[in-house]
CSV table of C-alpha atoms in Angstrom, one decimal:
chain,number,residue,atom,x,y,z
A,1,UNK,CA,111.0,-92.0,84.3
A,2,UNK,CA,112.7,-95.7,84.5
A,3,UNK,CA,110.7,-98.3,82.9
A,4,UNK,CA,110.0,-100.0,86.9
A,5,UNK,CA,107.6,-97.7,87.9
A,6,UNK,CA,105.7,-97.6,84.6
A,7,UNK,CA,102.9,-99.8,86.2
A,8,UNK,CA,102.9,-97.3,89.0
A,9,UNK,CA,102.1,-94.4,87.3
A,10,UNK,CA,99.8,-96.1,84.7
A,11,UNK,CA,97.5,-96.8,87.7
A,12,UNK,CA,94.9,-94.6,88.9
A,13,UNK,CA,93.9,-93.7,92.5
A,14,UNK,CA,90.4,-93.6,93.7
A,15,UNK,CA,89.3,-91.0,95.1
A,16,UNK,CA,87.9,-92.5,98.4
A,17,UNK,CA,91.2,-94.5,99.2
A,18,UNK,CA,94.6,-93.3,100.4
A,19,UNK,CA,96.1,-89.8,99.6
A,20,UNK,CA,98.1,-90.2,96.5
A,21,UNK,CA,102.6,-89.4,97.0
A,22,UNK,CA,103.8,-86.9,96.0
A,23,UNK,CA,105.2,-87.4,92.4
A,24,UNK,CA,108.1,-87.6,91.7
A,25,UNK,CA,110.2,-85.0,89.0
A,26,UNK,CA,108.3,-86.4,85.3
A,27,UNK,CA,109.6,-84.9,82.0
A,28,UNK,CA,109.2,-81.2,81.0
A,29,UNK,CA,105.9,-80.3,79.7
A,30,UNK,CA,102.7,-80.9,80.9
A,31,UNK,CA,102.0,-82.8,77.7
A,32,UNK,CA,105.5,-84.0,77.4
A,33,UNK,CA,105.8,-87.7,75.9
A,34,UNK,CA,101.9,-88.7,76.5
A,35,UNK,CA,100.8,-85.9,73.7
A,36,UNK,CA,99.8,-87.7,70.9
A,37,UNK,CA,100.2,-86.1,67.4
A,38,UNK,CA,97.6,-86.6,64.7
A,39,UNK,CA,99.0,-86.1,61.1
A,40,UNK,CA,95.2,-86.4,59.8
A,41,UNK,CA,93.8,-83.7,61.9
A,42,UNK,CA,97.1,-81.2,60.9
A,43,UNK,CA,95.8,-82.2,57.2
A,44,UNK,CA,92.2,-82.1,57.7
A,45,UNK,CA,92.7,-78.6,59.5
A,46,UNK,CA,95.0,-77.8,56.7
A,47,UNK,CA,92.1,-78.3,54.2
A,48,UNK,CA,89.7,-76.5,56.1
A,49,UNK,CA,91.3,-73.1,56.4
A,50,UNK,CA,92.5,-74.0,52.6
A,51,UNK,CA,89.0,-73.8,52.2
A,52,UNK,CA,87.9,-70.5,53.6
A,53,UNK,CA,91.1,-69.3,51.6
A,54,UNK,CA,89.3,-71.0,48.3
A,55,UNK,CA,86.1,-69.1,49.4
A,56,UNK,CA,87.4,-65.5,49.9
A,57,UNK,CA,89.3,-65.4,46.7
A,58,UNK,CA,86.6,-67.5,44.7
A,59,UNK,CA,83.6,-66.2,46.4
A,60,UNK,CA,82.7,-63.5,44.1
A,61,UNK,CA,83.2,-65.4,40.8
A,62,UNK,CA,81.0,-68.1,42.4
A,63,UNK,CA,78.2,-65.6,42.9
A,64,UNK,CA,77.9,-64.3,39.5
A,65,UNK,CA,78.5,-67.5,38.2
A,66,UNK,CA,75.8,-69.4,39.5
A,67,UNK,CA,73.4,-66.7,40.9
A,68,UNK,CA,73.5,-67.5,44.3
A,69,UNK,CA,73.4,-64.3,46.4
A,70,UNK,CA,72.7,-65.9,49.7
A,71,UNK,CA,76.5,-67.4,49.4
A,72,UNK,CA,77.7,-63.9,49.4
A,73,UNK,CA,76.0,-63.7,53.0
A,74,UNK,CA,77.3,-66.8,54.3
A,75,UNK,CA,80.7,-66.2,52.8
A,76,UNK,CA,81.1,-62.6,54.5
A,77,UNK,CA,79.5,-64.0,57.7
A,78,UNK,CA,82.1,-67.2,57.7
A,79,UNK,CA,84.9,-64.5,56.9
A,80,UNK,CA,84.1,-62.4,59.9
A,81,UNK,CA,83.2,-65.3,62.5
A,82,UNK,CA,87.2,-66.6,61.1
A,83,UNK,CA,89.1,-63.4,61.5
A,84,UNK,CA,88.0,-62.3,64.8
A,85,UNK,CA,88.5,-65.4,66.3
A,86,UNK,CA,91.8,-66.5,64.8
A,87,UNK,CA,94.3,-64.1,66.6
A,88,UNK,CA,93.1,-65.1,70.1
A,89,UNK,CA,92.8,-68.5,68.9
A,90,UNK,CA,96.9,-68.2,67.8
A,91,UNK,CA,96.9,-66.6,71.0
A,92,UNK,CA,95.8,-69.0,72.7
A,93,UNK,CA,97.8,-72.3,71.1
A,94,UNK,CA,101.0,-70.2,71.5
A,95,UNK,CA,100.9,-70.4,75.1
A,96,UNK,CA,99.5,-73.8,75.6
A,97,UNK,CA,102.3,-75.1,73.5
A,98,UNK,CA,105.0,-73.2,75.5
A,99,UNK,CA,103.2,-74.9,78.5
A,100,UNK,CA,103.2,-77.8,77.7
A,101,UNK,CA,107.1,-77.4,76.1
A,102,UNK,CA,108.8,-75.6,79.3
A,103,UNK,CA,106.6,-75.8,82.3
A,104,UNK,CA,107.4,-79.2,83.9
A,105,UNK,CA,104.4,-81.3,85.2
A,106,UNK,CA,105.8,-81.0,88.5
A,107,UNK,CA,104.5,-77.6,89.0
A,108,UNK,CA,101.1,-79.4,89.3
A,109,UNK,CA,101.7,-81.1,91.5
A,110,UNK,CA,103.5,-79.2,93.9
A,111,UNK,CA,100.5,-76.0,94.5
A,112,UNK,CA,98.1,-78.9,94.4
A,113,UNK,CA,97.0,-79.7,98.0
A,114,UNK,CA,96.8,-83.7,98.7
A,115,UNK,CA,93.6,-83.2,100.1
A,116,UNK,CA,91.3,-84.0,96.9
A,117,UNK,CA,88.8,-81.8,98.4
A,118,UNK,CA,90.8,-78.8,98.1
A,119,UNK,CA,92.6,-79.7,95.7
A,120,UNK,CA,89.9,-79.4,93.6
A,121,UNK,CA,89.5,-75.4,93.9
A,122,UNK,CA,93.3,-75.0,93.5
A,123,UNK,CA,92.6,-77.0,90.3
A,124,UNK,CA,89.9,-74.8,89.2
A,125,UNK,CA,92.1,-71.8,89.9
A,126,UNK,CA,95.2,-72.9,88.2
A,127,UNK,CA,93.3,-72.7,85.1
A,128,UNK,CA,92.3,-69.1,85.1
A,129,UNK,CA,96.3,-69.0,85.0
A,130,UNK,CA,97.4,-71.8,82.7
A,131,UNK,CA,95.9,-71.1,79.2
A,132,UNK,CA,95.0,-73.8,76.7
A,133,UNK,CA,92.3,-75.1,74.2
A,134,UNK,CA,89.7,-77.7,75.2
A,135,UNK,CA,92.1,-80.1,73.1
A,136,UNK,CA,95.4,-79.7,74.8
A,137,UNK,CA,93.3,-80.5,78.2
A,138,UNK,CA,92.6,-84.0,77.8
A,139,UNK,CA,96.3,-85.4,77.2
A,140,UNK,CA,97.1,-82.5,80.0
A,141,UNK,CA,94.5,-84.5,82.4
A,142,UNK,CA,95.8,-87.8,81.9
A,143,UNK,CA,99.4,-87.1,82.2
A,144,UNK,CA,98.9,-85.5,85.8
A,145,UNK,CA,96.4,-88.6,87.0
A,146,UNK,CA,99.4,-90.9,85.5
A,147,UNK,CA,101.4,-89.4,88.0
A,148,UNK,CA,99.6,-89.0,90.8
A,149,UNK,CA,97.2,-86.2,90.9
A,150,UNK,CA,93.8,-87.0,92.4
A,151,UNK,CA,91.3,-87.4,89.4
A,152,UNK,CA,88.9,-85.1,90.7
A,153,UNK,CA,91.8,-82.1,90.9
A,154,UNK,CA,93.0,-83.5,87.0
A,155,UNK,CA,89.3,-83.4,86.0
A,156,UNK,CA,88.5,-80.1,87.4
A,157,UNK,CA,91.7,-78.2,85.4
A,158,UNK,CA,90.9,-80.4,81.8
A,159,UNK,CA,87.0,-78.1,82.4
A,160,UNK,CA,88.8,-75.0,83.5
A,161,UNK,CA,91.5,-74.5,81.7
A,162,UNK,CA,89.6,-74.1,78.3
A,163,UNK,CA,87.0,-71.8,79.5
A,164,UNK,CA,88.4,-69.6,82.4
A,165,UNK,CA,91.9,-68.3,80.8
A,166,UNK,CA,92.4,-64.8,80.2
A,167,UNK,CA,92.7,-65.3,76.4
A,168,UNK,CA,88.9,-66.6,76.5
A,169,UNK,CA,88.0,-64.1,78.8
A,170,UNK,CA,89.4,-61.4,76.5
A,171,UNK,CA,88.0,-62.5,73.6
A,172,UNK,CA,84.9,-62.9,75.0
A,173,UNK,CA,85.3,-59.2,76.4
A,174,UNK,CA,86.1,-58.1,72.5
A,175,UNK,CA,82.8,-60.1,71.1
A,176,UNK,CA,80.4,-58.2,73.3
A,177,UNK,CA,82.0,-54.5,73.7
A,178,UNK,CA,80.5,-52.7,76.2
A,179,UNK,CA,78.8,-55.9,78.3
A,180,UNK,CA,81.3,-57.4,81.0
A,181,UNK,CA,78.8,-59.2,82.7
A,182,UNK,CA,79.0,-61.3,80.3
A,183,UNK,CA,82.6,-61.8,80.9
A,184,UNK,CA,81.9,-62.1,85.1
A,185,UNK,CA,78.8,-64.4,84.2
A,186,UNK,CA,80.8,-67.1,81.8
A,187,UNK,CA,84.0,-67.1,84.2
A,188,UNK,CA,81.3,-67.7,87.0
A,189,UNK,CA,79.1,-70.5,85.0
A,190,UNK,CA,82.9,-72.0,84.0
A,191,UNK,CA,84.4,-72.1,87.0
A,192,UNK,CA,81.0,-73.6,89.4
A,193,UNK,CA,80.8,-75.9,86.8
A,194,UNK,CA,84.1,-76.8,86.9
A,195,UNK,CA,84.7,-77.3,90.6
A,196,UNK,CA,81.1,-78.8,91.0
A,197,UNK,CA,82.4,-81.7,88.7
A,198,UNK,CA,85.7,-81.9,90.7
A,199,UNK,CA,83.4,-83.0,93.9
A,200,UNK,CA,80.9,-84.8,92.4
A,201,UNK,CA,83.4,-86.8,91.0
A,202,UNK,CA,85.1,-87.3,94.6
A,203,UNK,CA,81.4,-88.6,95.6
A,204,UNK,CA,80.3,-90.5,93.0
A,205,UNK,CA,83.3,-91.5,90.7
A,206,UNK,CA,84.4,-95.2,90.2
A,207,UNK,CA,87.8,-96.1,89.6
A,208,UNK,CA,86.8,-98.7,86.8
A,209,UNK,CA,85.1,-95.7,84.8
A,210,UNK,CA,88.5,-94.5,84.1
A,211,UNK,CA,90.6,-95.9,82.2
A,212,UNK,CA,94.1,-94.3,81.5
A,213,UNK,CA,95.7,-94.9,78.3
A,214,UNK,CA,99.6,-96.3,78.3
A,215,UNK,CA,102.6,-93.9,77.9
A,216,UNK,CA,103.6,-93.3,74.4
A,217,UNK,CA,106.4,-91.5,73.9
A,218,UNK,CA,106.9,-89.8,70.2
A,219,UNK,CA,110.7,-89.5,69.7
A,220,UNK,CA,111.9,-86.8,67.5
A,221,UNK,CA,115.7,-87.8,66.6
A,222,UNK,CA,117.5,-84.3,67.3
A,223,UNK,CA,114.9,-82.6,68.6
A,224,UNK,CA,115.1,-79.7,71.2
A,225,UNK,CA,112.7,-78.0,72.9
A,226,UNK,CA,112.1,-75.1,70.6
A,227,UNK,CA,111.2,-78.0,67.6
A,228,UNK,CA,109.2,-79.5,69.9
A,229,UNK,CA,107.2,-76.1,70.6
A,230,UNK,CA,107.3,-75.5,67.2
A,231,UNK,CA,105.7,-78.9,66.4
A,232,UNK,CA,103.6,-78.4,69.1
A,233,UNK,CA,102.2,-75.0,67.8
A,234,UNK,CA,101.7,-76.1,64.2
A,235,UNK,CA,99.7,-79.2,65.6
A,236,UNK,CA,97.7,-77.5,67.8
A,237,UNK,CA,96.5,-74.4,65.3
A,238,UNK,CA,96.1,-76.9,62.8
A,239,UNK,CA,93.6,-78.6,64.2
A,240,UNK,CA,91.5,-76.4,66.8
A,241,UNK,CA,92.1,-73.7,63.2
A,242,UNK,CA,90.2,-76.7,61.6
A,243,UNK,CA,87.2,-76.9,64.0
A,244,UNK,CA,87.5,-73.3,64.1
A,245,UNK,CA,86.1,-72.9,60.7
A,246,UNK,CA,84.2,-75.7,60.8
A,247,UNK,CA,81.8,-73.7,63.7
A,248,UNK,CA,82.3,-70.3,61.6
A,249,UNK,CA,80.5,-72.7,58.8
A,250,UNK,CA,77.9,-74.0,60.8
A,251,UNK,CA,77.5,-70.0,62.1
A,252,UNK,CA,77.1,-68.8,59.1
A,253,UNK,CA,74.8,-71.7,57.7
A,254,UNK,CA,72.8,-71.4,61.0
A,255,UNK,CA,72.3,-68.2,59.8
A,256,UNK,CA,71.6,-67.7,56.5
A,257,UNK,CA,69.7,-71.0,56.5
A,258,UNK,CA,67.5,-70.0,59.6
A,259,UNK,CA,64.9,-68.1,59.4
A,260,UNK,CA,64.3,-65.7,61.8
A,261,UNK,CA,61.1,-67.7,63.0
A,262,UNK,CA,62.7,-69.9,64.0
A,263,UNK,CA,64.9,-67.9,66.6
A,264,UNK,CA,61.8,-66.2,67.5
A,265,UNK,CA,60.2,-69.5,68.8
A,266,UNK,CA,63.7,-70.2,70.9
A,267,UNK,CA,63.6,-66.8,72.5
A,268,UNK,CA,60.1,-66.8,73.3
A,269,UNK,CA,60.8,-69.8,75.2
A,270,UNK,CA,63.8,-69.3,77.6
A,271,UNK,CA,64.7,-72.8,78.8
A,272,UNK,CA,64.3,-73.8,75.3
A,273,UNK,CA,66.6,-71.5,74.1
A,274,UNK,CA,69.2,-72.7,76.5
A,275,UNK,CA,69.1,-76.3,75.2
A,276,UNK,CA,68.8,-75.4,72.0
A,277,UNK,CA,72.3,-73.1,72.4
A,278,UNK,CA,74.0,-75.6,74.2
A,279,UNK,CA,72.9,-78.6,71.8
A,280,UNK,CA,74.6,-75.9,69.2
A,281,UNK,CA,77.5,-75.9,71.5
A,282,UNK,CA,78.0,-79.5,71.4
A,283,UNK,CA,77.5,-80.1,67.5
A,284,UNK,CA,79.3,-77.2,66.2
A,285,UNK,CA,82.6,-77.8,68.9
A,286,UNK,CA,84.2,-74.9,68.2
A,287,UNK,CA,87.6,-73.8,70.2
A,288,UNK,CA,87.1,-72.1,73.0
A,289,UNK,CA,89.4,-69.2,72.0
A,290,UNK,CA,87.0,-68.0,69.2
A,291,UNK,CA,83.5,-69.6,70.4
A,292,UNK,CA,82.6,-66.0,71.8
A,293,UNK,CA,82.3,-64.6,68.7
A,294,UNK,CA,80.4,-67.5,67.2
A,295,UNK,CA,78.2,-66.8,70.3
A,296,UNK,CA,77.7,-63.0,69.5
A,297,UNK,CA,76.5,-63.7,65.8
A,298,UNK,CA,73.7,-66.2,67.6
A,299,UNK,CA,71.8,-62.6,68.1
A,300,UNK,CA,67.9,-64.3,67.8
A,301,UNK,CA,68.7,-65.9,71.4
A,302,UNK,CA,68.9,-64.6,75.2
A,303,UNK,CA,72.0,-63.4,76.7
A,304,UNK,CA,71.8,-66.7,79.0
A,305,UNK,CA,71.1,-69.2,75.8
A,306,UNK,CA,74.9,-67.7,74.6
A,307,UNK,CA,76.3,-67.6,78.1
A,308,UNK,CA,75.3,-71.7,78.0
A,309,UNK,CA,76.5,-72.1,74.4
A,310,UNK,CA,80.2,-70.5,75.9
A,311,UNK,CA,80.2,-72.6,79.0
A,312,UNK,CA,78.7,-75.9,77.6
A,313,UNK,CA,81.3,-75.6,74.5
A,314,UNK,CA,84.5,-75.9,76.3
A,315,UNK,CA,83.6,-78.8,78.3
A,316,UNK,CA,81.3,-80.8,76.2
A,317,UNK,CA,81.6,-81.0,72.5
A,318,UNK,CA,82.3,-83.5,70.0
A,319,UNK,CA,85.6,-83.3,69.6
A,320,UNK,CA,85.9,-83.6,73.5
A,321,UNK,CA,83.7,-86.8,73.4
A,322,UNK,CA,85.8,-88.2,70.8
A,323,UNK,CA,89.1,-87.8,72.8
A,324,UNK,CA,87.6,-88.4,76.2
A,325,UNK,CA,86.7,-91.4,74.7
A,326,UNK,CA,90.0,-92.6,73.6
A,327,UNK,CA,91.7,-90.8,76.6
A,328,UNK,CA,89.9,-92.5,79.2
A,329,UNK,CA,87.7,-94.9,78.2
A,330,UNK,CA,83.8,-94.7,76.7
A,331,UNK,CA,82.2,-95.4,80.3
A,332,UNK,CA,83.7,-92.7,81.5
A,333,UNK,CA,83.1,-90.5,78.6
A,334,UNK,CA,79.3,-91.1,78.2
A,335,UNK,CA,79.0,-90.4,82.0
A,336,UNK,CA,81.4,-87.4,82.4
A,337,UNK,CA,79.9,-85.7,79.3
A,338,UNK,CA,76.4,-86.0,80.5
A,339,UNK,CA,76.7,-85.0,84.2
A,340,UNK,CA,79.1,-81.8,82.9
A,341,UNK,CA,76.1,-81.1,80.5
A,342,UNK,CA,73.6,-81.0,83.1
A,343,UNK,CA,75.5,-79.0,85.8
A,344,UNK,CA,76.7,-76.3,83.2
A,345,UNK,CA,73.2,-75.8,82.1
A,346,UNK,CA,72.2,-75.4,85.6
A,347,UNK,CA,74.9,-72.9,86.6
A,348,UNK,CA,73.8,-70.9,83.6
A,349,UNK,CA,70.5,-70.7,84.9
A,350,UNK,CA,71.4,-69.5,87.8
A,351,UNK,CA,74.9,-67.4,86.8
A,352,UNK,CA,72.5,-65.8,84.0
A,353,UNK,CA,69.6,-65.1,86.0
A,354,UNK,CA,71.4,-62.9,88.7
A,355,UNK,CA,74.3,-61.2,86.3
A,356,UNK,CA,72.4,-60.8,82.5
């Protein structure tokens, strides 16, 4: 786009005012020029699978060396949580880096009704179809409010996208075998929670809570499209691989560390065991491709406490709050975060209630 109608696109529409134009034809890619790349997380996701690497060759030695028999448990349970989840996790980056490599932004746009109302639904829908991690969303989001999608409709596909694809809903098919209404009850819970947020947002959002970061294009001398899916895919794994195996650590620490107790206490209790699962879901922010299985090894709480720990993961983690943060502005963050919290605990409730 010409450099004139930079302050155009950098503005963002409120939700109660005039219908937004039609955009006009952006860059290829969804993410196109306003993905930022972070050369810390790639090396701090490098590290981390370097380190389950380190432990599965140097986990026996390290057990006879020192005595320590419980590490043999939490090295076989971080091994397992880690290989189940990383081929839907590649999976899942492969496609969102085609996405947002080949499928022009104006695609958005043009299924998206200019009602905000309904465009919120179509939102929610476009994301059983459009796979990506909870990551790739937030650039996604504010690329499509830059240029000219209602909020609401931009907010309610960064929610959906994450936890209504058909990788997620596959892989959460795979980590419970024989239960799919656990499948129909998290792409239920997902999806109300999703679309809830989408018209909340057209009641009760505020223009100056959101604040859209400025356009900053990474050049690549030379580069085509396959380098930039290329880049794109090594990013992306990098970094949800990092967090990734930094939930299959916290799993696996959770429990050995745990004892059982404990987990009785939580499922004795049933709210308490939802807020304690989705608390879990916040701290440990794993990927949404592989936070089934993490769920499935949580086996001391109810089938709704690890419905909300799937649902509340992909929308609110720390991770998300960190980029949301950046993305859009810590006002909008704090609020956001906490009102997507609260609904997708109540949708569990009642998604769990009727289906598990």
């Amino acid at each position: 786009m010409s450099e004139g109608r930079s302050v155009v696109e950098g503005s963002v529409s409120t939700v109660t005012g005039p219908t937004p134009p039609r955009p006009s034809v952006p860059s290829a890619g969804g993410y196109g020029p306003e993905r930022r790349r972070s050369p810390v997380a790639g090396a701090v996701g490098s590290a981390l699978v370097g380190a389950v690497v380190v432990a599965v060759l140097a986990g026996p030695w390290l057990e006879r060396r020192f005595g320590l028999p419980a590490f043999g448990a939490w090295r076989t349970l971080l091994i397992a949580v880690v290989i189940q989840g990383v081929p839907f996790l590649m999976l899942g980056t492969v496609v969102s880096a085609a996405i947002g490599t080949f499928v022009p932004a104006r695609v958005f746009s043009r299924v998206l009704p200019r009602n905000p109302v309904l465009a919120v639904p179509v939102a929610g829908a476009a994301g059983v179809v459009l796979p990506g991690c909870e990551c790739a969303s937030v650039p996604v989001a504010g690329s499509l409010m830059r240029r000219g999608v209602a909020p609401a409709a931009a907010l309610t596909f960064l929610l959906a996208a994450p936890a209504v694809n058909p990788v997620v809903l596959v892989a959460t098919a795979i980590a419970f075998p024989g239960k799919p209404e656990m499948v129909a009850a998290r792409f239920g819970a997902s999806l109300v929670t999703a679309v809830v947020m989408g018209w909340l947002w057209i009641r009760w959002g505020r223009e100056e809570w959101l604040r859209l970061p400025a356009a900053r294009a990474e050049q690549v001398p030379g580069a085509g499209r396959l380098e930039t899916f290329r880049r794109g895919l090594q990013h992306d794994f990098l970094q949800a691989g990092g967090f990734l195996v930094i939930g299959a650590m916290a799993s696996a620490t959770f429990n050995v560390l745990v004892p059982p107790s404990v987990l009785e206490a939580f499922s004795g209790s049933p709210w308490l065991g939802v807020l304690a699962a989705a608390a879990l879901a916040v701290l440990l922010s794993v990927c949404s491709e592989a936070d089934a299985f993490v769920a499935a090894s949580f086996t001391g709480f109810s089938p709704t406490a690890r419905l909300a720990f799937m649902v509340v993961g992909p929308m609110v983690d720390m991770k998300l709050i960190a980029l949301q943060s950046g993305a859009f502005g810590r006002a909008f963050a704090v609020r956001f975060c906490a009102a997507t919290f609260a609904v997708a605990l109540l949708c569990c409730a009642l998604v769990g209630g009727v289906l598990l």
